Structures are given as structure tokens and as C-alpha cells.
Short mmCIF file of C-alpha atoms in Angstrom, two decimals:
data_model
loop_
_atom_site.label_atom_id
_atom_site.label_comp_id
_atom_site.label_asym_id
_atom_site.label_seq_id
_atom_site.Cartn_x
_atom_site.Cartn_y
_atom_site.Cartn_z
CA MET F 167 20.71 9.54 20.28
CA HIS F 168 23.04 7.17 18.15
CA ILE F 169 26.82 6.22 18.82
CA ALA F 170 29.47 6.25 16.51
CA ILE F 171 30.22 3.02 14.79
CA ASP F 172 32.39 1.75 11.48
CA THR F 173 29.94 1.82 8.86
CA GLN F 174 32.24 -0.37 6.55
CA LYS F 175 31.60 -3.09 9.26
CA VAL F 176 27.77 -2.58 9.38
CA ALA F 177 27.94 -2.96 5.33
CA TYR F 178 29.88 -6.18 5.91
CA ALA F 179 27.74 -7.23 8.63
CA ARG F 180 24.50 -6.88 6.36
CA GLU F 181 26.59 -8.57 3.62
CA LEU F 182 27.41 -11.61 5.63
CA ALA F 183 23.65 -11.60 6.69
CA GLN F 184 22.39 -11.86 3.05
CA ARG F 185 24.90 -14.62 2.08
CA ILE F 186 23.42 -16.61 5.29
CA ALA F 187 19.75 -15.93 4.49
CA LYS F 188 20.44 -16.74 0.48
CA PRO F 189 20.37 -20.61 0.62
CA MET F 190 17.04 -20.56 2.71
CA LEU F 191 15.37 -17.95 0.27
CA ASP F 192 16.31 -20.00 -2.64
CA TYR F 193 14.71 -22.99 -0.81
CA PHE F 194 11.27 -20.65 0.09
CA GLY F 195 11.03 -20.33 -3.83
CA THR F 196 10.58 -24.00 -4.75
CA HIS F 197 8.96 -25.13 -1.36
CA SER F 198 5.62 -24.94 0.59
CA THR F 199 4.33 -26.57 3.77
CA LEU F 200 0.64 -27.70 5.11
CA SER F 201 0.09 -24.34 6.94
CA THR F 202 1.08 -22.29 4.01
CA GLU F 203 -1.31 -24.22 1.88
CA ARG F 204 -4.01 -23.96 4.58
CA ALA F 205 -3.40 -20.27 4.58
CA VAL F 206 -3.75 -19.79 1.08
CA LEU F 207 -7.37 -21.30 1.65
CA ARG F 208 -7.97 -19.04 4.13
CA LEU F 209 -7.03 -15.95 1.98
CA PHE F 210 -9.71 -17.34 -0.33
CA GLY F 211 -12.13 -17.02 2.60
CA VAL F 212 -12.29 -20.62 3.41
CA ASP F 213 -13.46 -21.28 7.13
CA GLY F 214 -15.31 -22.97 9.51
CA VAL F 215 -15.17 -26.25 11.11
CA ASP F 216 -16.40 -29.93 10.44
CA GLU F 217 -18.63 -31.87 12.66
CA ASP F 218 -15.33 -33.11 14.63
CA GLU F 219 -14.41 -29.65 15.36
CA VAL F 220 -11.58 -29.84 12.63
CA PRO F 221 -11.10 -27.04 10.37
CA TRP F 222 -12.21 -27.11 6.74
CA PRO F 223 -8.58 -25.84 5.48
CA ASN F 224 -7.11 -28.60 7.26
CA ARG F 225 -9.40 -31.00 6.08
CA ALA F 226 -9.14 -29.85 2.22
CA VAL F 227 -5.54 -29.66 2.40
CA GLU F 228 -5.25 -33.16 4.00
CA ALA F 229 -7.53 -34.87 1.20
CA LEU F 230 -5.25 -33.28 -1.65
CA ASN F 231 -2.01 -34.40 0.07
CA ALA F 232 -3.54 -37.83 0.21
CA GLN F 233 -4.28 -37.72 -3.44
CA GLY F 234 -0.99 -36.43 -4.25
CA LEU F 235 -2.01 -33.14 -5.67
CA LEU F 236 -0.81 -30.81 -2.95
CA ALA F 237 2.53 -30.34 -4.98
CA ARG F 238 0.81 -28.29 -7.40
CA GLY F 239 -0.75 -25.86 -4.73
CA ALA F 240 -4.11 -25.74 -2.85
CA SER F 241 -4.96 -22.62 -4.68
CA TYR F 242 -4.84 -24.14 -8.03
CA TRP F 243 -7.03 -27.14 -7.30
CA LEU F 244 -9.50 -24.92 -5.28
CA GLY F 245 -9.75 -22.97 -8.58
CA PHE F 246 -10.15 -26.21 -10.33
CA ALA F 247 -13.02 -27.19 -8.27
CA CYS F 248 -14.79 -24.13 -8.50
CA LEU F 249 -14.64 -23.92 -12.29
CA GLN F 250 -15.97 -27.57 -12.36
CA THR F 251 -18.50 -27.27 -9.94
CA GLY F 252 -19.67 -23.31 -9.93
CA LEU F 253 -19.39 -23.58 -5.92
CA SER F 254 -17.71 -20.62 -4.21
CA PRO F 255 -14.31 -21.26 -2.43
CA GLN F 256 -16.12 -22.06 0.58
CA GLU F 257 -17.99 -24.70 -0.77
CA ALA F 258 -15.56 -26.18 -3.19
CA ALA F 259 -13.06 -26.57 -0.24
CA VAL F 260 -15.79 -28.37 1.55
CA ALA F 261 -16.39 -30.62 -1.51
CA ILE F 262 -12.73 -31.24 -2.01
CA ALA F 263 -12.65 -32.23 1.75
CA LYS F 264 -15.30 -34.65 1.05
CA GLY F 265 -13.89 -36.13 -1.90
CA GLU F 266 -16.45 -34.85 -4.16
CA VAL F 267 -14.42 -33.24 -6.86
CA ASP F 268 -13.44 -35.23 -9.88
CA PHE F 269 -9.86 -33.96 -10.66
CA THR F 270 -9.38 -35.90 -13.79
CA ALA F 271 -12.02 -33.61 -15.46
CA PRO F 272 -10.82 -32.08 -18.76
CA LEU F 273 -10.00 -28.21 -17.75
CA ASP F 274 -7.31 -25.98 -19.43
CA PRO F 275 -4.71 -25.43 -16.49
CA ARG F 276 -4.24 -21.93 -18.03
CA GLU F 277 -8.00 -21.24 -17.38
CA VAL F 278 -7.46 -22.46 -14.00
CA GLU F 279 -4.55 -20.40 -12.96
CA ALA F 280 -6.11 -17.14 -14.84
CA TRP F 281 -9.41 -17.68 -12.67
CA THR F 282 -7.28 -18.28 -9.50
CA ASP F 283 -5.09 -15.41 -10.00
CA ALA F 284 -7.98 -12.82 -10.45
CA LYS F 285 -10.07 -14.27 -7.48
CA ALA F 286 -6.98 -14.09 -5.22
CA LYS F 287 -6.32 -10.61 -6.31
CA ASP F 288 -10.07 -9.56 -5.68
CA LEU F 289 -10.13 -11.30 -2.21
CA LEU F 290 -6.58 -9.73 -1.29
CA ASP F 291 -8.19 -6.29 -2.13
CA ALA F 292 -11.23 -7.01 -0.27
CA LEU F 293 -9.73 -8.82 2.93
CA LEU F 294 -6.63 -7.34 3.43
CA ALA F 295 -6.07 -3.87 1.86
CA GLU F 296 -9.41 -2.67 2.97
CA ARG F 297 -8.64 -3.81 6.53
CA ARG F 298 -5.39 -1.85 6.44
CA GLU F 299 -7.14 1.47 4.97
CA ARG F 300 -9.59 1.13 7.90
CA ARG F 301 -6.63 0.67 10.41
CA VAL F 302 -4.95 3.96 8.93
CA ASN F 303 -7.96 6.11 8.82
CA ARG F 304 -8.81 5.32 12.38
CA ARG F 305 -5.23 5.91 13.57
CA GLU F 306 -5.30 9.60 11.54
CA ARG F 307 -8.47 10.39 12.95
CA HIS F 308 -7.32 9.64 16.47
CA GLY F 309 -3.53 9.94 16.77
CA MET F 310 -1.30 7.44 18.13
CA GLY F 311 0.14 7.69 22.03
CA ALA F 312 3.48 8.87 22.15
CA LYS F 313 6.83 6.59 21.80
CA PRO F 314 7.75 4.71 23.26
CA TRP F 315 4.44 2.79 23.07
CA LYS F 316 3.44 1.31 26.47
CA TYR F 317 3.07 -2.28 25.59
CA LEU F 318 0.92 -4.40 27.95
CA ILE F 319 0.29 -8.11 28.25
CA VAL F 320 -3.52 -9.34 28.91
CA ALA F 321 -4.26 -12.94 28.76
CA THR F 322 -6.50 -14.90 31.05
CA GLY F 323 -6.98 -17.95 28.89
CA ASN F 324 -10.75 -16.78 28.41
CA ILE F 325 -11.40 -14.05 25.88
CA PHE F 326 -14.25 -12.70 27.68
CA GLU F 327 -12.29 -11.71 30.59
CA ASP F 328 -9.12 -10.58 28.63
CA VAL F 329 -11.32 -7.75 26.92
CA PRO F 330 -12.49 -6.10 29.90
CA GLN F 331 -8.77 -6.16 31.24
CA ALA F 332 -7.76 -4.76 28.09
CA VAL F 333 -10.12 -2.02 27.95
CA ALA F 334 -9.13 -1.10 31.32
CA ALA F 335 -5.59 -1.38 30.16
CA ALA F 336 -6.18 1.15 27.53
CA ARG F 337 -8.37 3.67 29.81
CA ALA F 338 -4.94 3.48 32.15
CA GLY F 339 -2.54 4.42 29.55
CA ALA F 340 -1.59 1.30 27.33
CA ASP F 341 -0.80 1.93 23.93
CA ILE F 342 -0.85 -1.64 22.82
CA ILE F 343 -2.58 -4.50 24.09
CA ALA F 344 -0.62 -7.94 23.64
CA VAL F 345 -2.85 -11.06 24.08
CA ILE F 346 -0.24 -14.01 25.05
CA ARG F 347 -1.26 -17.28 23.20
CA SER F 348 -2.26 -20.37 25.34
CA THR F 349 0.84 -22.46 26.20
CA GLY F 350 1.66 -25.00 23.26
CA GLN F 351 -0.68 -23.57 20.80
CA SER F 352 2.56 -23.14 18.71
CA LEU F 353 2.66 -27.06 18.82
CA ILE F 354 -1.00 -27.71 17.59
CA ASP F 355 -1.46 -28.23 13.98
CA PHE F 356 -4.60 -26.46 13.50
CA VAL F 357 -6.22 -22.85 14.35
CA PRO F 358 -8.91 -23.49 17.03
CA HIS F 359 -11.97 -22.06 15.64
CA GLY F 360 -14.50 -19.53 17.39
CA THR F 361 -14.18 -17.72 20.83
CA THR F 362 -12.46 -19.67 23.64
CA THR F 363 -12.71 -19.59 27.11
CA GLU F 364 -10.11 -22.40 28.28
CA GLY F 365 -6.56 -21.43 27.30
CA THR F 366 -3.64 -22.23 29.91
CA GLY F 367 -1.17 -19.49 30.37
CA GLY F 368 -2.83 -17.60 27.61
CA THR F 369 -5.64 -17.44 25.57
CA TYR F 370 -5.87 -19.42 22.11
CA ALA F 371 -5.09 -17.12 18.92
CA THR F 372 -8.10 -17.58 16.55
CA GLY F 373 -10.00 -15.30 14.12
CA ALA F 374 -12.97 -15.19 16.65
CA ASN F 375 -10.55 -14.08 19.50
CA PHE F 376 -8.93 -11.59 17.32
CA LYS F 377 -12.27 -9.89 16.15
CA LEU F 378 -13.77 -9.70 19.32
CA MET F 379 -10.57 -8.14 20.65
CA ARG F 380 -10.09 -5.58 18.05
CA GLU F 381 -13.66 -4.41 18.19
CA ALA F 382 -13.15 -3.70 21.80
CA LEU F 383 -10.25 -1.85 21.30
CA ASP F 384 -11.89 0.35 18.51
CA ALA F 385 -14.54 1.06 20.74
CA VAL F 386 -12.51 2.29 23.67
CA GLY F 387 -10.39 4.17 21.06
CA GLU F 388 -13.43 5.89 20.37
CA GLU F 389 -14.21 7.01 23.85
CA LEU F 390 -10.31 8.07 24.59
CA GLY F 391 -9.60 9.74 21.27
CA ARG F 392 -6.71 7.30 20.73
CA TYR F 393 -5.86 4.30 18.93
CA ILE F 394 -5.05 1.51 20.76
CA MET F 395 -2.87 -1.07 19.16
CA LEU F 396 -3.47 -5.08 19.35
CA THR F 397 -0.84 -7.69 19.12
CA ASN F 398 -0.59 -11.54 18.98
CA TYR F 399 1.74 -14.37 18.39
CA ALA F 400 2.12 -15.89 14.89
CA SER F 401 4.75 -18.61 15.28
CA GLY F 402 4.79 -22.41 15.52
CA LEU F 403 2.84 -24.73 13.02
CA CYS F 404 0.36 -22.52 12.25
CA MET F 405 2.27 -19.24 11.78
CA PRO F 406 0.85 -18.52 8.16
CA GLU F 407 -2.37 -19.22 9.16
CA ILE F 408 -2.37 -16.95 12.10
CA SER F 409 -0.82 -14.12 10.32
CA VAL F 410 -3.95 -14.72 7.69
CA LEU F 411 -6.44 -14.14 10.41
CA ALA F 412 -4.68 -11.19 12.17
CA ALA F 413 -4.80 -9.25 9.01
CA GLN F 414 -8.05 -10.14 8.47
CA ASN F 415 -9.29 -8.87 11.58
CA GLY F 416 -7.11 -5.72 11.89
CA LEU F 417 -4.42 -6.78 14.06
CA ASP F 418 -1.18 -4.03 14.15
CA MET F 419 1.46 -6.47 15.29
CA LEU F 420 2.36 -10.00 15.30
CA LEU F 421 5.06 -11.87 17.20
CA ASN F 422 6.90 -13.51 14.35
CA ASP F 423 9.89 -15.09 14.57
CA ALA F 424 10.75 -18.93 13.38
CA MET F 425 13.86 -18.86 16.14
CA TYR F 426 11.64 -19.56 18.84
CA GLY F 427 9.83 -22.73 17.55
CA ILE F 428 13.36 -24.08 16.42
CA LEU F 429 15.26 -23.50 19.76
CA PHE F 430 12.69 -23.84 22.26
CA ARG F 431 9.70 -26.28 20.76
CA ASP F 432 12.02 -28.28 18.28
CA ILE F 433 10.21 -27.35 15.42
CA ASN F 434 11.33 -28.63 12.04
CA MET F 435 13.59 -25.39 10.96
CA LYS F 436 12.88 -26.02 7.17
CA ARG F 437 9.23 -26.11 7.82
CA THR F 438 9.06 -23.02 10.13
CA LEU F 439 11.71 -20.77 7.86
CA CYS F 440 9.42 -21.52 5.03
CA ASP F 441 5.94 -20.50 7.03
CA GLN F 442 8.09 -17.30 8.25
CA HIS F 443 8.44 -16.38 5.12
CA PHE F 444 5.18 -16.69 3.87
CA SER F 445 3.56 -15.19 6.79
CA ARG F 446 5.97 -12.26 6.76
CA ARG F 447 4.78 -11.54 3.20
CA ILE F 448 1.18 -11.56 4.40
CA CYS F 449 2.27 -8.93 7.00
CA ALA F 450 3.86 -6.77 4.50
CA LEU F 451 0.66 -6.88 2.63
CA ALA F 452 -1.54 -6.05 5.45
CA ASP F 453 0.84 -3.39 6.89
CA VAL F 454 1.30 -5.37 10.13
CA VAL F 455 4.41 -4.86 12.35
CA ILE F 456 6.39 -7.98 13.27
CA ASN F 457 8.25 -8.45 16.49
CA THR F 458 11.05 -10.49 16.20
CA GLY F 459 12.28 -12.94 19.22
CA GLU F 460 15.82 -11.96 19.74
CA ASP F 461 15.02 -11.13 23.42
CA ASN F 462 14.82 -15.24 23.91
CA TYR F 463 18.72 -15.76 23.35
CA ILE F 464 19.88 -13.99 26.50
CA THR F 465 17.08 -15.34 28.76
CA THR F 466 18.86 -18.57 28.60
CA ALA F 467 22.44 -17.43 28.47
CA ASP F 468 24.46 -14.34 29.91
CA ALA F 469 23.23 -11.17 28.49
CA ASP F 470 26.41 -9.43 28.54
CA GLU F 471 28.78 -12.34 27.08
CA ALA F 472 25.80 -13.14 24.46
CA ALA F 473 24.80 -9.54 23.27
CA HIS F 474 26.57 -9.97 20.08
CA THR F 475 24.35 -13.20 19.16
CA VAL F 476 21.06 -10.62 19.57
CA VAL F 477 22.71 -8.37 16.89
CA ALA F 478 23.58 -11.12 14.66
CA SER F 479 20.47 -12.43 14.84
CA GLN F 480 18.55 -8.91 13.86
CA PHE F 481 20.64 -8.59 10.61
CA VAL F 482 19.83 -12.05 9.77
CA ASN F 483 16.51 -11.04 10.54
CA GLN F 484 16.46 -8.05 8.76
CA SER F 485 17.55 -9.63 5.55
CA PHE F 486 14.54 -12.41 5.65
CA ALA F 487 12.34 -9.45 6.23
CA ARG F 488 13.36 -7.28 3.43
CA ARG F 489 13.25 -10.36 1.00
CA ALA F 490 9.59 -10.82 2.05
CA GLY F 491 8.64 -7.38 1.22
CA LEU F 492 8.71 -6.19 4.76
CA PRO F 493 9.97 -2.65 4.89
CA ASP F 494 12.20 -1.58 7.87
CA ARG F 495 9.21 0.56 9.29
CA LEU F 496 7.52 -2.93 9.97
CA LEU F 497 10.39 -4.68 11.54
CA GLY F 498 9.89 -4.57 15.13
CA LEU F 499 13.46 -6.09 16.09
CA GLY F 500 13.42 -7.72 19.82
CA HIS F 501 16.31 -7.02 22.09
CA SER F 502 15.99 -6.78 25.99
CA PHE F 503 16.97 -5.22 29.43
CA GLU F 504 18.49 -8.65 30.88
CA ILE F 505 22.39 -7.59 32.10
CA ASP F 506 22.65 -9.32 35.69
CA PRO F 507 21.59 -6.72 38.12
CA ALA F 508 24.43 -7.74 40.38
CA ARG F 509 27.08 -6.74 38.13
CA GLU F 510 28.59 -3.23 37.94
CA ASP F 511 27.66 -0.92 35.69
CA THR F 512 24.89 -2.45 34.30
CA VAL F 513 23.08 0.38 33.39
CA ALA F 514 25.75 2.02 31.48
CA ARG F 515 25.93 -1.23 29.76
CA GLU F 516 22.26 -1.69 28.78
CA ILE F 517 21.90 1.78 27.41
CA ALA F 518 25.34 1.22 25.17
CA GLN F 519 23.63 -2.42 24.04
CA ALA F 520 20.19 -0.47 23.53
CA LEU F 521 22.13 2.29 21.62
CA LEU F 522 23.71 -0.08 19.23
CA VAL F 523 20.50 -1.42 18.16
CA ARG F 524 18.95 1.88 17.40
CA THR F 525 22.02 3.09 15.49
CA LEU F 526 22.41 -0.28 13.36
CA PHE F 527 18.45 -0.21 12.72
CA PRO F 528 17.27 3.52 12.88
CA GLU F 529 14.13 2.87 10.71
CA SER F 530 13.10 -0.14 12.94
CA PRO F 531 10.55 0.03 15.61
CA THR F 532 12.61 -2.03 18.02
CA LYS F 533 10.71 -3.56 20.94
CA TYR F 534 12.62 -3.58 23.93
CA MET F 535 11.93 -6.14 26.66
CA PRO F 536 11.73 -5.46 30.08
CA PRO F 537 13.59 -7.78 33.04
CA THR F 538 12.64 -11.28 33.21
CA LYS F 539 15.51 -13.65 34.36
CA HIS F 540 16.82 -11.93 37.35
CA LYS F 541 13.37 -10.62 39.04
CA GLN F 542 13.08 -11.49 42.66
CA GLY F 543 10.02 -12.15 44.72
CA ASP F 544 11.13 -8.70 46.27
CA ILE F 545 8.38 -6.66 44.95
CA PHE F 546 10.16 -3.58 45.71
CA PHE F 547 13.10 -4.20 44.06
CA SER F 548 11.29 -5.82 41.01
CA HIS F 549 9.44 -2.81 40.32
CA ALA F 550 12.67 -0.79 40.81
CA TYR F 551 14.16 -2.80 38.14
CA ASP F 552 11.49 -2.41 35.49
CA VAL F 553 11.63 1.22 36.05
CA MET F 554 15.40 0.96 35.20
CA ALA F 555 14.45 -0.55 31.72
CA ASP F 556 11.49 2.45 31.23
CA VAL F 557 14.38 4.66 31.76
CA VAL F 558 16.79 3.12 29.21
CA ALA F 559 13.97 2.71 26.84
CA GLN F 560 13.33 6.34 27.11
CA VAL F 561 16.85 7.52 26.83
CA THR F 562 17.63 5.41 24.06
CA GLY F 563 14.67 6.29 21.76
CA GLN F 564 13.16 2.78 21.77
CA GLU F 565 9.81 2.76 20.07
CA ILE F 566 8.03 -0.30 22.07
CA GLN F 567 8.31 -0.79 25.28
CA LEU F 568 6.88 -3.77 26.94
CA LEU F 569 6.24 -2.85 30.53
CA GLY F 570 7.67 -5.09 33.30
CA MET F 571 5.36 -6.62 35.58
CA MET F 572 6.22 -8.42 38.60
CA THR F 573 3.41 -11.38 38.35
CA GLU F 574 4.23 -11.38 34.51
CA ALA F 575 5.52 -15.02 35.31
CA MET F 576 1.60 -15.84 36.22
CA HIS F 577 0.64 -15.13 32.49
CA ASN F 578 -2.24 -13.29 34.06
CA PRO F 579 -0.83 -10.43 35.63
CA PHE F 580 -2.49 -8.70 38.68
CA LEU F 581 -4.43 -5.55 37.70
CA MET F 582 -2.70 -3.59 40.26
CA ASP F 583 0.81 -4.43 38.79
CA ARG F 584 -0.50 -3.62 35.47
CA TYR F 585 -1.50 0.07 37.01
CA VAL F 586 1.64 0.41 38.28
CA ALA F 587 3.91 -0.66 35.27
CA LEU F 588 1.56 2.08 33.45
CA LYS F 589 2.21 4.77 36.20
CA SER F 590 5.72 4.26 36.53
CA ALA F 591 6.29 4.53 32.62
CA GLU F 592 4.41 7.59 32.42
CA TYR F 593 6.53 9.07 35.06
CA VAL F 594 9.75 8.20 33.43
CA TYR F 595 8.40 9.10 30.31
CA ARG F 596 7.54 12.65 31.49
CA ALA F 597 10.77 13.31 33.84
CA TRP F 598 12.88 12.09 30.97
CA GLN F 599 11.70 14.38 27.85
#
């Protein structure tokens, strides 16, 4: 289902979005960030922490920066250290961090660059392409759930509690498991190492946590004969690194939008937009769907009066994503069911807005958020409110539907609320076919 719109106006909107994006795209070509350089080291396989629990990628980048070398790129100096010492990338990064590499040694820069380029290609093929193919094979073997995919939140703070809850949600019909990131992790300038059990309002995004959840969902997918997708958050000060860890550990989706950090976390916009560009290049390579954050705009403004800001941002996000190599099929644009339910004809307005997004971005797997701002303590109304969002999602052909749950604001929704959300969505999708 689509609506009739002026194609010339749409083309003009895309042209304006490109003009808006171009200055930043030019900026990306000549700038990097600390997190991007740490992500590059992680792509070379650098991992682990020192005796103070500080990640080796952080230590190595800090050492290069202190010596005034980082502007040439961490990958160059990692290659330099590997050639000079004969060490592996992991060992060389540790040596750099400890100040054990003589960067004045006579090495031909062309030799260093050739070695680095060849090593990077091999590692990217092994770490990312192989993971991508494994995911594609699993999807083809088991098949996917019918759209809209039912996206369900799981996050207790303890990954070992998250896993059985995620498995239970998959058995109850969830197609996508989203692990909410621990509150404030976007402002931590390093990625915690290993599995974690003490997140607040969510579970820390770490490589080990990703691996544990991916393995659990693959196992239950085998049991159910249905591929279960996994998503997490890649935003904040470590956006590129989290994207690399997600790609290495087989995640299917990432919430990936710099604007959330700029608007709600006061993160330097130049840094985080650079990080977003590199992060999306990794997602494109690993075939990871990104979810953008336009739904956040209308949780702080009137969803009807500010609806145009969502569409404007979607055009700009599409321009940024395409220039990062992401095809539209990997661009999960965000929008939301948030018009004040006390108004008249709200469902008609919600349908119109959802149809507009689907018409403007027909190839994108849009992510439709449930109502949040106007939810009430009345559990019966809240469940009915969520069901209306499910109806709009089905009628307008959304592809990713985040299921509303009354206790979502607690960050660790009650199991019964998850069950009711899945049961209601199944009924709506079946009834509106």
C-alpha cells in the first residue's frame, strides 16, 4: 500500500539532503577519531585488556597519540611494528602500548602500506565476510519469520539472565531479540571486556556478550527451524568499535545513529558523525541492517506537528548511509506511533505518516516504534494502545515492528508483558492478512 506523492518534490528533497550531507562527507575524508582508530586495531584482531582492565586497543592508540603519530593512522604503525618485530598484530599492539617499538627504524613506507593493505584484506575476509556468509546460510536453511518482524526487548543487566529470557521470547514467537545497552554506556570511552552481570537499565555491549547471545539464538533457531535475529546498540563514544564487535560476532542489526548522542548525550557532533560514517562502512561490509533514531525526535515534541522533522532526518540519513556504502535494504529508518491518543482521528494520522515513510523509502526495512510518551498506568489502555500500533504496522507494510510492552519503561519488561505483546501481534497480523 502506498500513497500518491509528487515525485519531483521527492527528488528535490533528496537533492537537498545530499547538499546537507556533503560538507560532512568531505570532512570524513580527511579526519578520524580515537574510536575509529581503535576500531581499526580491532579489525586486525587486537583484543583483550591490561592488568588494569583497560582494553589494549585503547592503550595502543593512547601511546601513538602521545607520540604525535596517530595522524598517520593506527593501521600504518601497527604494520610498521609487525614488520619491524615479526610479532602478530595482537602482540605488536601490546608492544606499542608498552612503548617497546622503535618508530625511528628505517622502514620503507611503501612496504609498510603494502603489508598493511594485504593483511587488512585477509582479515576482513576472514572476520567479516565469513561471518556474513554463515548468517546468510542459516537464514536460507531455516527461513525467516513473516513480516512485520516482531522485535522484542530483553535486557536485565546480566547477560546470563538475558540469554534464557531471549530464548523464551524466541520460542514465544519473537523474530528479533534486542539487547538494550546499559544506561550511560554511550558516554564510556572504551568497550568493557568479557561477559558482564552488572548493567543498569540494560546489559553492557561487549564482544563476549554478543557471542554468548548469538550462540544461544542460533541454538534455539535450530530447534525452532527459524532464524532469530539479534540487535544491539552502536552509538556513543565507541560506535565504530561496537560495530566491529557486532560484525565479528554475527549480529544482524544495530541501532546506529549519531543524532541520539548529539541531542541527548551532548557528544561532540563532528566526532560522532565521523564515527557514524566509519561504523556504517563496517555494517555495509558485514551486511548488518542499521536502525536510525528518528523516533526520538517525536518523544520530545508533538508527534503530529513535528512529523516533518522525522521525514527530513530520514532523507539526510539515507544520504549519509548511501555514501557509507549501505544499500537501502540495510537502512532501517526509524519512525514511531506517538500522536497524542486524546486527539481525534489519530489512527488515520498515524496511518498517513507510516504510509508516507513506506512510500518515500520503499526499499528500506523501516523500523516502527510503539507508543511510549503517552503510555499510562492503566494496563488495559496501554495494551490496547500497543495493539493499535501493531494494526498500523501491518496495514502499512512496515518490516520491523518493535512490540510495545507496558513495563518497557522498567528496562527489564515482565515476562508476561512480553508474552501478551507477542500474542497480540500474532493475532493482529493474522487478522489483517
